[in-house]
Coordinates of C-alpha atoms in Angstrom, one line a residue:
Y33 CA 20.7 2.7 10.5
E34 CA 24.2 4.1 11.0
N35 CA 25.4 1.0 12.6
P36 CA 23.5 -2.0 11.3
D37 CA 25.3 -4.6 13.4
Y38 CA 24.5 -2.7 16.6
A39 CA 20.9 -2.1 15.5
E40 CA 20.5 -5.8 14.8
K41 CA 21.8 -6.8 18.2
L42 CA 19.6 -4.2 19.9
L43 CA 16.5 -5.4 18.1
E44 CA 17.3 -9.0 18.9
E45 CA 17.5 -8.0 22.6
V46 CA 14.2 -6.2 22.5
H47 CA 12.6 -9.2 20.8
E48 CA 13.9 -11.7 23.3
N49 CA 13.3 -9.5 26.4
S50 CA 9.7 -8.7 25.2
L51 CA 8.9 -12.4 24.8
Q52 CA 10.3 -13.1 28.3
D53 CA 8.1 -10.2 29.6
G54 CA 5.1 -11.6 27.8
D55 CA 4.8 -8.6 25.4
T56 CA 4.4 -10.4 22.2
S57 CA 3.3 -7.3 20.3
L58 CA 6.5 -5.5 21.1
A59 CA 8.5 -8.6 20.2
I60 CA 6.7 -8.6 16.8
N61 CA 7.4 -4.9 16.3
A62 CA 11.1 -5.5 17.0
L63 CA 11.1 -8.2 14.3
L64 CA 9.4 -5.9 11.9
E65 CA 12.2 -3.4 12.2
M66 CA 14.9 -6.0 11.4
P67 CA 14.1 -6.2 7.6
Y68 CA 15.1 -2.6 7.3
V69 CA 18.5 -3.4 8.9
Y70 CA 18.9 -6.5 6.7
G71 CA 17.8 -4.6 3.6
Q72 CA 20.7 -2.2 4.1
Q73 CA 23.0 -5.3 4.1
V74 CA 21.1 -6.9 1.2
D75 CA 20.5 -9.9 3.4
Y76 CA 17.0 -10.8 2.3
A77 CA 17.2 -14.3 3.6
K78 CA 17.3 -13.0 7.2
S79 CA 14.4 -10.6 6.4
Y80 CA 12.5 -13.6 5.2
D81 CA 13.2 -15.6 8.4
V82 CA 12.2 -12.8 10.8
L83 CA 9.1 -11.9 8.9
W84 CA 7.8 -15.5 9.0
L85 CA 8.6 -15.7 12.7
A86 CA 6.7 -12.4 13.2
L87 CA 3.8 -13.8 11.2
F88 CA 3.8 -17.0 13.4
L89 CA 3.7 -14.8 16.6
A90 CA 1.0 -12.5 15.2
D91 CA -1.1 -15.4 14.1
D92 CA -0.8 -17.0 17.5
M93 CA -1.9 -13.8 19.1
G94 CA -4.7 -13.2 16.6
N95 CA -3.4 -9.7 15.9
Q96 CA -4.9 -8.9 12.5
K97 CA -3.3 -5.5 12.2
Q98 CA 0.2 -6.8 12.7
K99 CA -0.5 -9.7 10.4
A100 CA -1.6 -7.3 7.7
T101 CA 1.7 -5.4 8.1
I102 CA 3.7 -8.5 7.9
Y103 CA 2.0 -9.8 4.8
G104 CA 2.7 -6.4 3.2
H105 CA 6.4 -6.8 4.0
L106 CA 6.4 -10.3 2.7
G107 CA 4.8 -9.2 -0.5
R108 CA 7.5 -6.6 -1.1
L109 CA 10.2 -9.1 -0.2
Y110 CA 8.9 -11.7 -2.7
S111 CA 8.7 -9.0 -5.4
Y112 CA 12.5 -8.4 -5.0
Y113 CA 12.9 -11.9 -6.3
K114 CA 10.4 -11.4 -9.1
R115 CA 8.1 -14.0 -7.6
K116 CA 5.0 -12.2 -8.8
E117 CA 2.4 -14.7 -7.8
E118 CA 3.5 -14.9 -4.1
A119 CA 4.2 -11.1 -4.0
F120 CA 0.7 -10.2 -5.1
E121 CA -0.9 -13.0 -3.0
Y122 CA 0.7 -11.5 0.2
L123 CA 0.0 -7.9 -0.8
Q124 CA -3.6 -8.7 -1.5
T125 CA -3.9 -10.7 1.8
S126 CA -2.5 -7.6 3.6
L127 CA -5.1 -5.4 1.9
N128 CA -7.9 -7.8 2.6
L129 CA -7.0 -8.0 6.3
N130 CA -7.0 -4.2 6.6
K131 CA -10.2 -3.9 4.6
D132 CA -11.8 -6.3 7.1
L133 CA -10.6 -4.0 10.0
V134 CA -12.1 -1.0 8.2
N135 CA -15.4 -2.9 7.8
K136 CA -15.4 -3.6 11.5
D137 CA -14.6 0.1 12.3
L138 CA -11.3 -0.9 13.8
L139 CA -9.2 1.0 11.2
D140 CA -9.8 4.2 9.3
D141 CA -9.9 3.6 5.6
T142 CA -7.2 6.2 5.0
Y143 CA -4.7 3.5 6.3
L144 CA -5.5 1.5 3.2
V145 CA -3.3 4.0 1.3
K146 CA -0.2 2.1 2.4
N147 CA -1.6 -1.1 0.9
Y148 CA -2.5 0.6 -2.3
Y149 CA 0.9 2.2 -2.5
L150 CA 2.7 -1.2 -2.0
L151 CA 0.5 -2.7 -4.7
S152 CA 1.1 0.3 -7.0
T153 CA 4.9 0.3 -6.7
T154 CA 5.1 -3.5 -7.0
Y155 CA 2.9 -3.6 -10.2
R156 CA 5.1 -0.8 -11.7
E157 CA 8.3 -2.5 -10.7
L158 CA 7.2 -5.9 -12.1
G159 CA 6.1 -4.5 -15.4
N160 CA 2.4 -3.8 -15.1
P161 CA 2.3 0.0 -14.8
D162 CA -1.4 0.2 -15.8
M163 CA -2.4 -1.8 -12.7
G164 CA 0.0 0.3 -10.7
R165 CA -1.8 3.5 -11.8
I166 CA -5.1 2.1 -10.7
Y167 CA -3.8 1.5 -7.2
L168 CA -2.0 4.9 -7.2
D169 CA -5.3 6.5 -8.0
S170 CA -6.8 4.8 -4.9
C171 CA -3.9 6.2 -2.8
F172 CA -4.9 9.8 -3.8
T173 CA -8.6 9.0 -3.3
K174 CA -8.2 7.7 0.3
Y175 CA -5.3 10.0 1.3
K176 CA -5.5 12.0 4.6
Q177 CA -2.7 13.3 6.7
V178 CA -2.7 10.9 9.7
P179 CA 0.0 9.3 11.9
N180 CA 2.1 6.7 10.1
Q181 CA 0.7 7.7 6.7
I182 CA 2.8 7.3 3.5
A183 CA 4.4 10.7 2.9
M184 CA 2.8 12.6 0.0
P185 CA 6.1 13.0 -1.8
Y186 CA 6.3 9.2 -2.4
L187 CA 2.9 9.3 -4.0
Q188 CA 3.9 12.3 -6.1
F189 CA 7.0 10.5 -7.2
E190 CA 5.0 7.6 -8.4
K191 CA 2.6 9.9 -10.3
A192 CA 5.6 11.8 -11.8
F193 CA 7.2 8.5 -12.8
N194 CA 4.0 7.5 -14.6
Y195 CA 3.8 10.8 -16.4
S196 CA 7.4 10.4 -17.5
Q197 CA 6.6 6.9 -19.0
E198 CA 3.8 8.6 -21.0
N199 CA 6.3 11.2 -22.3
R200 CA 4.4 13.9 -20.3
Y201 CA 7.6 15.4 -18.9
A202 CA 6.1 18.8 -18.1
D203 CA 3.4 17.1 -16.0
A204 CA 6.1 15.0 -14.3
L205 CA 7.9 18.1 -13.1

C-alpha cells in the first residue's frame, strides 16, 4: 500500500458500511486486508485485534472458508512472536477446516497448497526445516494453477533455500 493511512481508513469504511448493509462476508474481507496495512507499519497489535474480530464475525456466520483463512493469518502472526504452540495450533486448525471443505467437495484440494506453504515457511522460520520440507513437498504435490494460488516462485524460493541449507548451491540456482 502506497498510503497506509488512507488504505486503513478506506478499509475501515468498507468494514463499517458492509456491516450496516448486512454484508458480513465483505466486512470480514475488509478486515482481512487490514493486517497487510498494519504489517507495513509493524503494528502487529492492530493486526491481532482485527483478525480476532474477523474470526468472531466468521464464526457467527458459520463461514468455514473465511475461518480457515483467518486461522492461517493468526498462525503466521503468532509465529512472528515466536509463540510456536499457538502458531502451529492455528495453522493446523486452518488446514483442518480446509481439508473438511475438500472432503465435502466444497473446495478443490489444490487450495490446500496455501496451508502447506504457511506451515512450511513457519517451520523453517522457527527452526524446524525438516518439517518445513515435508509440507513444501505437499505444496508441489497438490499444486495446480488456479485463481488465488500461491505463486510458484514462492515455492521455488523455499526449495532453493532448503538446497542452500544443504550446501547444494548449484541446485539452489
